[in-house]
Short mmCIF file of C-alpha atoms and ligand atoms in Angstrom, two decimals:
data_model
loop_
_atom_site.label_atom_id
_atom_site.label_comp_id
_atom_site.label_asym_id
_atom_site.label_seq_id
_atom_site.Cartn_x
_atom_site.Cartn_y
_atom_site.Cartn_z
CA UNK H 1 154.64 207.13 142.30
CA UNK H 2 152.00 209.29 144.24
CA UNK H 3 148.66 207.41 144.80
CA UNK H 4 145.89 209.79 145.40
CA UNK H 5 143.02 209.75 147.79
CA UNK H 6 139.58 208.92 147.32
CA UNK H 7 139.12 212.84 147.27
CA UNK H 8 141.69 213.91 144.84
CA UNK H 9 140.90 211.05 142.34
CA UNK H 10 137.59 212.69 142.40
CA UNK H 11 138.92 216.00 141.69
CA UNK H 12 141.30 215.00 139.30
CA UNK H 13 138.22 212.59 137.41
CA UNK H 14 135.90 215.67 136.84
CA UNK H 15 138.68 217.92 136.12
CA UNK H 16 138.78 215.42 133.14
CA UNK H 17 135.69 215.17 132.19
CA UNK H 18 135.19 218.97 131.93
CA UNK H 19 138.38 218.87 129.64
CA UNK H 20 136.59 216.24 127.73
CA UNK H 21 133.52 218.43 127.56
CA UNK H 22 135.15 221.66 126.33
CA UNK H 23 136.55 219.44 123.05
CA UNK H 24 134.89 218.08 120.28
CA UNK H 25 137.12 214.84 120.54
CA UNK H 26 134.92 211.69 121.46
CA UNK H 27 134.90 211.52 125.43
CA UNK H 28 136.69 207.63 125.41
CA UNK H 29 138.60 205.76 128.26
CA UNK H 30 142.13 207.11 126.40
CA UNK H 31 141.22 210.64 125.86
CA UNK H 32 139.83 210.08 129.57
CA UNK H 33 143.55 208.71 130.86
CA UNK H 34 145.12 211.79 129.06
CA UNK H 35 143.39 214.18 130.69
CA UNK H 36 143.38 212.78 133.93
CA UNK H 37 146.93 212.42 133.85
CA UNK H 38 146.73 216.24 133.14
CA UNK H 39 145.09 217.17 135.97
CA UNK H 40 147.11 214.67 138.23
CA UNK H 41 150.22 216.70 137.30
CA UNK H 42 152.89 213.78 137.84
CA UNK H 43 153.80 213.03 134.64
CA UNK H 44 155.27 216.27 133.95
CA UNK H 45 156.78 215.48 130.38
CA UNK H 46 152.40 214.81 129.27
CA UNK H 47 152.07 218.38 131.23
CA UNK H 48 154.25 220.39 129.31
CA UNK H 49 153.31 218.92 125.86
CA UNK H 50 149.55 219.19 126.55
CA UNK H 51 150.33 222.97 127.81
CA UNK H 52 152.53 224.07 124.46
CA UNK H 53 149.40 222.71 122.54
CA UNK H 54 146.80 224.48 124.08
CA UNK H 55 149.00 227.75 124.46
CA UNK H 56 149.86 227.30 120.70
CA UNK H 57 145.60 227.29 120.50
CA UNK H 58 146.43 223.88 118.10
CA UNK H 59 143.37 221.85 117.81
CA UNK H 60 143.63 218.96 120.23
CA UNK H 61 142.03 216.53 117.34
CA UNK H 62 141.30 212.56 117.67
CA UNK H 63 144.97 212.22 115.86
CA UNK H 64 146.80 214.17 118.28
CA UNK H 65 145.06 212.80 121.48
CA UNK H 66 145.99 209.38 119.71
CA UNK H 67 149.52 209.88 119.39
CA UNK H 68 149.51 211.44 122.52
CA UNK H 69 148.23 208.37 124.04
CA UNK H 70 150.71 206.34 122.17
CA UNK H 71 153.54 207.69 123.10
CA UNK H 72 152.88 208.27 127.16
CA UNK H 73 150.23 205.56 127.95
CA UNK H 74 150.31 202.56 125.00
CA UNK H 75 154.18 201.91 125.92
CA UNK H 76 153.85 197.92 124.61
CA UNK H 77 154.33 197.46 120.96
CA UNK H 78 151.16 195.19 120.61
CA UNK H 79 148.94 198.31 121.83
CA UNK H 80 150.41 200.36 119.09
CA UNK H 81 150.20 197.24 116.52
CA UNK H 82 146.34 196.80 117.68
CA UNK H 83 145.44 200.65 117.18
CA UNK H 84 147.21 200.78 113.89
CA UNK H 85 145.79 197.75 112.45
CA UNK H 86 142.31 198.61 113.53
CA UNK H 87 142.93 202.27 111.22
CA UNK H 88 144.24 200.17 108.63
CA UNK H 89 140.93 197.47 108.90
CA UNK H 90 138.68 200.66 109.04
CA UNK H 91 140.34 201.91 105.60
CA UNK H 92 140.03 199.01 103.64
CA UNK H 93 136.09 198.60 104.46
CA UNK H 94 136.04 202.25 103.58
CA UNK H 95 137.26 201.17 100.71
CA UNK H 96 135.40 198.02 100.27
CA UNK H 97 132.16 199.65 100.97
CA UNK H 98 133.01 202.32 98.19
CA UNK H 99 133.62 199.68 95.63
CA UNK H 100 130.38 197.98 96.07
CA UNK H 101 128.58 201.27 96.19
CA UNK H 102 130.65 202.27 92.36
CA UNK H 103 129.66 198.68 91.40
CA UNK H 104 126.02 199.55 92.39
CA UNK H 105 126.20 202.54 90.13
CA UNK H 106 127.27 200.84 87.38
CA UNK H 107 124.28 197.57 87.76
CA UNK H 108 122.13 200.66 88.31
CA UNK H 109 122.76 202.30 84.55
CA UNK H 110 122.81 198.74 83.23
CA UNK H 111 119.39 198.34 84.20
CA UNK H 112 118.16 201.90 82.62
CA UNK H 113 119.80 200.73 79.73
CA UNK H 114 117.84 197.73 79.43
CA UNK H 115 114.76 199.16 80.30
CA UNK H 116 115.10 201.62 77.67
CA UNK H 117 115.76 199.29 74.91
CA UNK H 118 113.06 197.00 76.11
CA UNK H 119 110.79 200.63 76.28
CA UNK H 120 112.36 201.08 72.95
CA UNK H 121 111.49 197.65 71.41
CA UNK H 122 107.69 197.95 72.09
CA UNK H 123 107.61 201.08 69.85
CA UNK H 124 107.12 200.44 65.95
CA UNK H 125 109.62 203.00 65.29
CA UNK H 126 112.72 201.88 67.06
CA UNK H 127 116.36 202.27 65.90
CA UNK H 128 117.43 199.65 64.00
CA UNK H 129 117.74 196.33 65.56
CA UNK H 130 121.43 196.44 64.96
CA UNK H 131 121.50 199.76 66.81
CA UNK H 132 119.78 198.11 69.74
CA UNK H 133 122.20 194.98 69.87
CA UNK H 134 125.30 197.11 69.59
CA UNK H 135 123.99 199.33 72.52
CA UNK H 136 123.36 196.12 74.87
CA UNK H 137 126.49 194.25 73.90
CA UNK H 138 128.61 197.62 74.83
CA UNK H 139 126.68 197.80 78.35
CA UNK H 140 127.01 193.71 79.26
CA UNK H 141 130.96 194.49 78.25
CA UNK H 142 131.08 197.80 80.79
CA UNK H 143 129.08 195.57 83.20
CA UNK H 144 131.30 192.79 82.97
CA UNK H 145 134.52 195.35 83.32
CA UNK H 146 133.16 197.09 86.29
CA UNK H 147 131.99 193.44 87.82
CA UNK H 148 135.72 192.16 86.83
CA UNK H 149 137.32 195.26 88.30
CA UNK H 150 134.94 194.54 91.39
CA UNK H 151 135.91 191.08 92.05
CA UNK H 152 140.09 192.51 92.13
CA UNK H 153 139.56 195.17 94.34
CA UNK H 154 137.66 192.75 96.93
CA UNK H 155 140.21 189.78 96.86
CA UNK H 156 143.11 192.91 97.24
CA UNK H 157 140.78 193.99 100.56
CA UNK H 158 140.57 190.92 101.41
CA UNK H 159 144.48 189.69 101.25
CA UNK H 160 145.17 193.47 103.22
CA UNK H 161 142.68 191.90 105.80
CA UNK H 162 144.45 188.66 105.99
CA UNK H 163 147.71 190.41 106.29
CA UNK H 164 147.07 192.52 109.10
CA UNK H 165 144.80 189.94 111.13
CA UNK H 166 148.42 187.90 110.46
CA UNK H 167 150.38 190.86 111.50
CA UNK H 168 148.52 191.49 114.49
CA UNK H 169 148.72 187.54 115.64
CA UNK H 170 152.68 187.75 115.14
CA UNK H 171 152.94 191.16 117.34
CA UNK H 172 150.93 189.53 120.20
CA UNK H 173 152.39 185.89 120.19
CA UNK H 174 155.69 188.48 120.24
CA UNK H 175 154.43 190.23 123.01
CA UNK H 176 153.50 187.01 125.11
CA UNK H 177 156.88 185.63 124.70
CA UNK H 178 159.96 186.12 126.72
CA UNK H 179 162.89 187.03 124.14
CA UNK H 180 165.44 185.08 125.48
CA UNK H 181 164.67 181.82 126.07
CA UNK H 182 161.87 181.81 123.45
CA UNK H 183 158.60 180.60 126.15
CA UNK H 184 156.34 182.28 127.39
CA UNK H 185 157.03 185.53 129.28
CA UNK H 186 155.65 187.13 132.91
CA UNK H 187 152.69 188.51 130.84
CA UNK H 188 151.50 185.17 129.53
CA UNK H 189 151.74 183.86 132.90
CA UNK H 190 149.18 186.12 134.35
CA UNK H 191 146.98 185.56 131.74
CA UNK H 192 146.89 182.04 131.39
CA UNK H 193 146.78 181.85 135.31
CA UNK H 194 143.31 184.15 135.66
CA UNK H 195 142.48 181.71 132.95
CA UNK H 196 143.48 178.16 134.52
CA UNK H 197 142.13 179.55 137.83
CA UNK H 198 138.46 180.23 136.19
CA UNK H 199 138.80 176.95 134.13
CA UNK H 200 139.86 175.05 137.88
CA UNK H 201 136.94 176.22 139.88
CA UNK H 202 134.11 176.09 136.49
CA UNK H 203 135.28 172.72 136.26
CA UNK H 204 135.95 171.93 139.79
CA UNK H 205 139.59 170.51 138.75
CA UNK H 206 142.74 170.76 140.63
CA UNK H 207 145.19 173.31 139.44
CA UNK H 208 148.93 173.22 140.47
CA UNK H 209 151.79 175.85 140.01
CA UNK H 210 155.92 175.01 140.17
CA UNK H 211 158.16 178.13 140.97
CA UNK H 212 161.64 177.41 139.99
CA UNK H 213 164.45 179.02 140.47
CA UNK H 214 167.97 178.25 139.61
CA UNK H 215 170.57 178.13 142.56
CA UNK H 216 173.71 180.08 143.03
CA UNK H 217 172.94 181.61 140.07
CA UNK H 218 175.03 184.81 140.37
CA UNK H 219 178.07 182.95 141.49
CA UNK H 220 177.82 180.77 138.29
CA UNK H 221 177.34 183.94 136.37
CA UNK H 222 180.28 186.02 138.02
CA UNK H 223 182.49 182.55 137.48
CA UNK H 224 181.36 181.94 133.73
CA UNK H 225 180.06 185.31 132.51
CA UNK H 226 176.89 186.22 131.39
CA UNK H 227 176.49 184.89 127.94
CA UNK H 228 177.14 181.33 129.36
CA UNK H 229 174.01 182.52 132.19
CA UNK H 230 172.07 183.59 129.15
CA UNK H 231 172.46 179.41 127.60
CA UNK H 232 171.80 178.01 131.04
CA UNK H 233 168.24 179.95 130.92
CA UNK H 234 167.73 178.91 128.08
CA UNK H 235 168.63 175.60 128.38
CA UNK H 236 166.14 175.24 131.84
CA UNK H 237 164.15 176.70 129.03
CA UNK H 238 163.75 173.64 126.86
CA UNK H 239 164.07 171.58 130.22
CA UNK H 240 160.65 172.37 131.12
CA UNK H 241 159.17 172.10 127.70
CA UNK H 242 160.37 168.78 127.44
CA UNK H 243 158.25 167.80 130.27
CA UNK H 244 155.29 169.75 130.28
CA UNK H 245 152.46 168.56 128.26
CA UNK H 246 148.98 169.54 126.69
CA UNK H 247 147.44 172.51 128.33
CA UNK H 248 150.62 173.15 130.70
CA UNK H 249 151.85 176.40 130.29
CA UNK H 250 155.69 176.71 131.07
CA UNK H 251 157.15 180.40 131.45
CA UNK H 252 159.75 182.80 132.15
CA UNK H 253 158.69 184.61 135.29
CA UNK H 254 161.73 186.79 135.75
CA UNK H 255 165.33 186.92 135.96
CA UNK H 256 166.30 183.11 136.39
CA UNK H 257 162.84 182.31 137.96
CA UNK H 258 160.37 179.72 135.97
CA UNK H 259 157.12 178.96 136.71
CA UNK H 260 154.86 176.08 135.49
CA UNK H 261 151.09 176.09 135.34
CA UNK H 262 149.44 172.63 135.48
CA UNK H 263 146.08 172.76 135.03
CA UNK H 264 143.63 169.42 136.19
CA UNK H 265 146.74 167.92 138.69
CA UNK H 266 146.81 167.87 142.02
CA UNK H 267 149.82 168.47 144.70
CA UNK H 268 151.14 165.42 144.46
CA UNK H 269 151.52 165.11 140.60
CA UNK H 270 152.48 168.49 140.18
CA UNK H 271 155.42 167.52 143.30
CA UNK H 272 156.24 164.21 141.13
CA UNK H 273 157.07 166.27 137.96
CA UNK H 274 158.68 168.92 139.95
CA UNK H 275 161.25 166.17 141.36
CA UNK H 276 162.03 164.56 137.72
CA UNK H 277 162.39 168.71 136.53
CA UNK H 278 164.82 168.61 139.60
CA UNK H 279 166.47 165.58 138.91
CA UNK H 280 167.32 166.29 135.15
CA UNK H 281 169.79 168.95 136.52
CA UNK H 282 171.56 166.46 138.71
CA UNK H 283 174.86 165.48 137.35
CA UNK H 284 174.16 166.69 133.90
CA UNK H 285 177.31 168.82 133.00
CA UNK H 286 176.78 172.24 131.29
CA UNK H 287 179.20 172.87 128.31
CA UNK H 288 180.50 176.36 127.06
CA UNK H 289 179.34 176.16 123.26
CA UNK H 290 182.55 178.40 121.56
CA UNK H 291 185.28 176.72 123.48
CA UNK H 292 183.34 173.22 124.80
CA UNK H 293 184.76 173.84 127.80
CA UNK H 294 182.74 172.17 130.50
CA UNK H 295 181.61 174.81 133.42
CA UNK H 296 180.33 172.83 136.10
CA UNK H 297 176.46 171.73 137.02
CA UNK H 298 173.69 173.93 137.98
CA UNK H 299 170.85 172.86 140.18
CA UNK H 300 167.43 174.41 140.45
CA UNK H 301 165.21 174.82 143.80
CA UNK H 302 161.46 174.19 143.03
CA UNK H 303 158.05 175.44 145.39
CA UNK H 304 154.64 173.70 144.57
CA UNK H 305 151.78 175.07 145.32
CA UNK H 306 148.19 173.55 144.46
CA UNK H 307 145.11 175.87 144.30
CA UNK H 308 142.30 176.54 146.88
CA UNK H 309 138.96 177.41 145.58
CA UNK H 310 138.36 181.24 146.54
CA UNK H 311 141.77 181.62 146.71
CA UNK H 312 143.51 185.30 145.82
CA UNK H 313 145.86 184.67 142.50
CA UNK H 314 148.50 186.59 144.21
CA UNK H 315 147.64 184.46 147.56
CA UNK H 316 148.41 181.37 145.02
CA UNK H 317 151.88 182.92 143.41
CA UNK H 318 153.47 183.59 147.18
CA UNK H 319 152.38 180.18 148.52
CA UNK H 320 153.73 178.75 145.84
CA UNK H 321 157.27 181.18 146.37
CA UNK H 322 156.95 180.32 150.15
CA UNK H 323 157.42 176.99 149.38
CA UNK H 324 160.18 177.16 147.02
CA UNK H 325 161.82 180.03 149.54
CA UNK H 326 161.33 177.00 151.76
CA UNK H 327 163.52 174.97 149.39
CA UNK H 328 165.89 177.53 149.26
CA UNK H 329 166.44 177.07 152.83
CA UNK H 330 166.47 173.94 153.48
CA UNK H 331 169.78 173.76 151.17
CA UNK H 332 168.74 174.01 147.62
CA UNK H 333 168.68 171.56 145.21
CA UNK H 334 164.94 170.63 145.95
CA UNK H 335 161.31 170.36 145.77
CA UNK H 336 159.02 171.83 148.34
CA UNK H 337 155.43 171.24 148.46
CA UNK H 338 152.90 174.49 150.31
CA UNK H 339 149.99 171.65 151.27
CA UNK H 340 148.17 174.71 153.24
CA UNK H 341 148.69 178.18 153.34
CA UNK H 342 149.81 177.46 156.95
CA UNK H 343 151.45 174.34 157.13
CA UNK H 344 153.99 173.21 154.47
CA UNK H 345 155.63 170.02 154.15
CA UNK H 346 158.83 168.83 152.52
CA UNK H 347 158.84 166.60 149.35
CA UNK H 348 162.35 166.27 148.31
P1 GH3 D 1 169.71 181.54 145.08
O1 GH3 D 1 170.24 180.14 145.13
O2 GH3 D 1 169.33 182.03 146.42
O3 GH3 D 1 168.60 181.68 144.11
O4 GH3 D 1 170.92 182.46 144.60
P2 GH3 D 1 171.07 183.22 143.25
O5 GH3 D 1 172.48 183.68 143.11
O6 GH3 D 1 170.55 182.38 142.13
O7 GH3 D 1 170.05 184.39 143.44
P3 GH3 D 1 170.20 185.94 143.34
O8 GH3 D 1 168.80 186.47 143.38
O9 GH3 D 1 171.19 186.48 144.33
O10 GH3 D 1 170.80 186.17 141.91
C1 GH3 D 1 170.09 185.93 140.78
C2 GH3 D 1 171.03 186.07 139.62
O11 GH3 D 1 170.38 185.76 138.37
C3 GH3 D 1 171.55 187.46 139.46
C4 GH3 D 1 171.61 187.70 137.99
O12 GH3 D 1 172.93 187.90 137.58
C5 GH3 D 1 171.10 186.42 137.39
N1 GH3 D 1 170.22 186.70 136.26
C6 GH3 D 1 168.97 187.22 136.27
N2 GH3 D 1 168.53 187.40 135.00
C7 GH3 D 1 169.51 186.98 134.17
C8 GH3 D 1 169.66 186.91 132.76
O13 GH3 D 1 168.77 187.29 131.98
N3 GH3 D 1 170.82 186.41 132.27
C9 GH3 D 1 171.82 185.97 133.10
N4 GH3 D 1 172.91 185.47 132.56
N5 GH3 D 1 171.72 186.05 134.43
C10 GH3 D 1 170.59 186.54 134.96
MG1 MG D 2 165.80 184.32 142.07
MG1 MG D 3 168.52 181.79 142.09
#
């Protein structure tokens, strides 16, 4: 990937925004990406697309820029599920909004009606009282209909709402969890850390991160194959759920590497916990589930790290990975705690 200067971003920027300027599509931060993607030139698959449309003269409309975006920029499903549901949450109070306004209609001839009979009434020579009656009785039963039909089409609106807020929470809890072992995944992680991180220094709590990382975990895969890998992960998995509590956020950071956020506990907690994660590997024997065979014992290698106010997060992730690089080192199977970012001590 090319990163561009100060100069050429420039360049590139108002190249964009006289793009923008020259359509009639609103100037927003994704029509903005496209077209400063266009005039970056890297992404030579958006190039040739954007340069068939405009040589084709086709009308580069909201809906096209949209899908355009889609499909080169929104790569994550939950982008996609977001924009979508938003069009689909914009129809229905279209549509909600045009049922109240019919319903308005019809209260609005309801009310000439009954201003006419009651105009009608104070005449002495007004149809027939039975006339009258009959007219009000069929109004009050087109009112009712048009209330009745009212009241459906807003509980339908409002069970399409319903669904797609429901929708949309399923596609992002989807999107925030790591599809193997079922916790959460790498992008949860950074969340929840910016989180924990403003939550530590607002509150002036300790916050403490485990890295974990299995050991000799190719060998056990090249010895036992990869599906048997794929239970071990998951079994460290449910390891760490079982003893994380509360607000501690256990997760999948990548490949056969766990990390645990524990939010209000200091070094020496967060080392404690870290040794009894350790320790639950020790001797426990890991069984193939279609034959029962037994393969052997893992053991996992575990860095601690607790955070310093003003800290960098990414400062707080490698001190954290020092220490458990530190582990690694000093012959696996153990806990190592970073107590500065200069001098770390060993906690096994
Ligand atoms: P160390 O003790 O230094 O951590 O050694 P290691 O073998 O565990 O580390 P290395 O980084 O050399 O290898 C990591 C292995 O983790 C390689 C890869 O096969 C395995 N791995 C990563 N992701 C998965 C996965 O999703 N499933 C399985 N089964 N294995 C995985
Ligand atoms: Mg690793
Ligand atoms: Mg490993």
């Amino acid at each position: 990937m090319n990163i561009e200067t100060v100069g050429e971003a420039t360049n590139f920027a108002e190249h964009a925004l006289a793009s923008l300027r020259g359509l009639s599509t609103a100037p927003t931060p994704q029509h903005f990406a496209i077209w400063y993607e266009y005039h970056r030139g890297q992404n030579r698959e958006l190039n040739r697309v954007i340069d068939i449309l405009l040589a084709n003269r086709s009308e580069l409309s909201e809906a096209v820029l949209d899908e355009i975006y889609d499909r080169f920029f929104a790569t994550t499903v939950e982008h996609k599920a977001v924009r979508e549901t938003s069009r689909r949450v914009q129809e229905t109070l279209k549509a909600v909004v045009g049922h109240i306004s019919d319903a308005k209609g019809g209260a609005g001839r309801f009310n000439q009606t009954l201003t006419g009979i009651s105009g009608e009434l104070r005449s002495p020579q007004h149809s027939p009282f039975e006339e009258l009656v009959a007219r009000l009785s069929n109004e009050m039963a087109e009112m009712t209909r048009h209330t009745e039909l009212l009241d459906l089409r807003l509980t339908q609106s409002s069970v399409t709402i319903e669904q797609l807020r429901s929708h949309l929470e399923t596609v992002r809890k989807d999107a925030m969890t790591d599809g193997l072992t079922g916790i959460a995944n790498r992008k949860m992680f950074d969340i929840s850390l910016r989180e924990c991180v403003t939550q530590a220094l607002d509150e002036g709590a300790p916050l403490s991160l485990l890295m974990l990382d299995i050991d000799h975990f190719k060998a056990f895969n090249d010895s036992w194959g990869h599906d048997t890998g794929d239970d071990v992960l998951r079994l460290v998995a449910r390891m760490l759920i079982r003893n994380i509590k509360g607000q501690d956020l256990a997760s999948r950071f990548g490949g056969e590497e766990f990390t645990i956020l524990l939010p209000r506990t200091g070094l020496q907690d967060a080392t404690s916990l870290a040794e009894t994660i350790r320790r639950a590997f020790v001797g426990r024997r890991i069984v193939k589930k279609d034959t029962g065979t037994i393969v052997g014992a893992i053991a996992v290698s575990i860095g601690v790290a607790q955070y310093q106010a003003g800290e960098a997060l990414g400062e707080f992730v490698r001190r954290a990975d020092g220490a458990l690089y530190r582990a690694k080192n000093a012959g696996r199977d153990r806990v190592w705690a970073a107590t500065t970012a200069a001098i770390d001590q060993h906690c096994a």
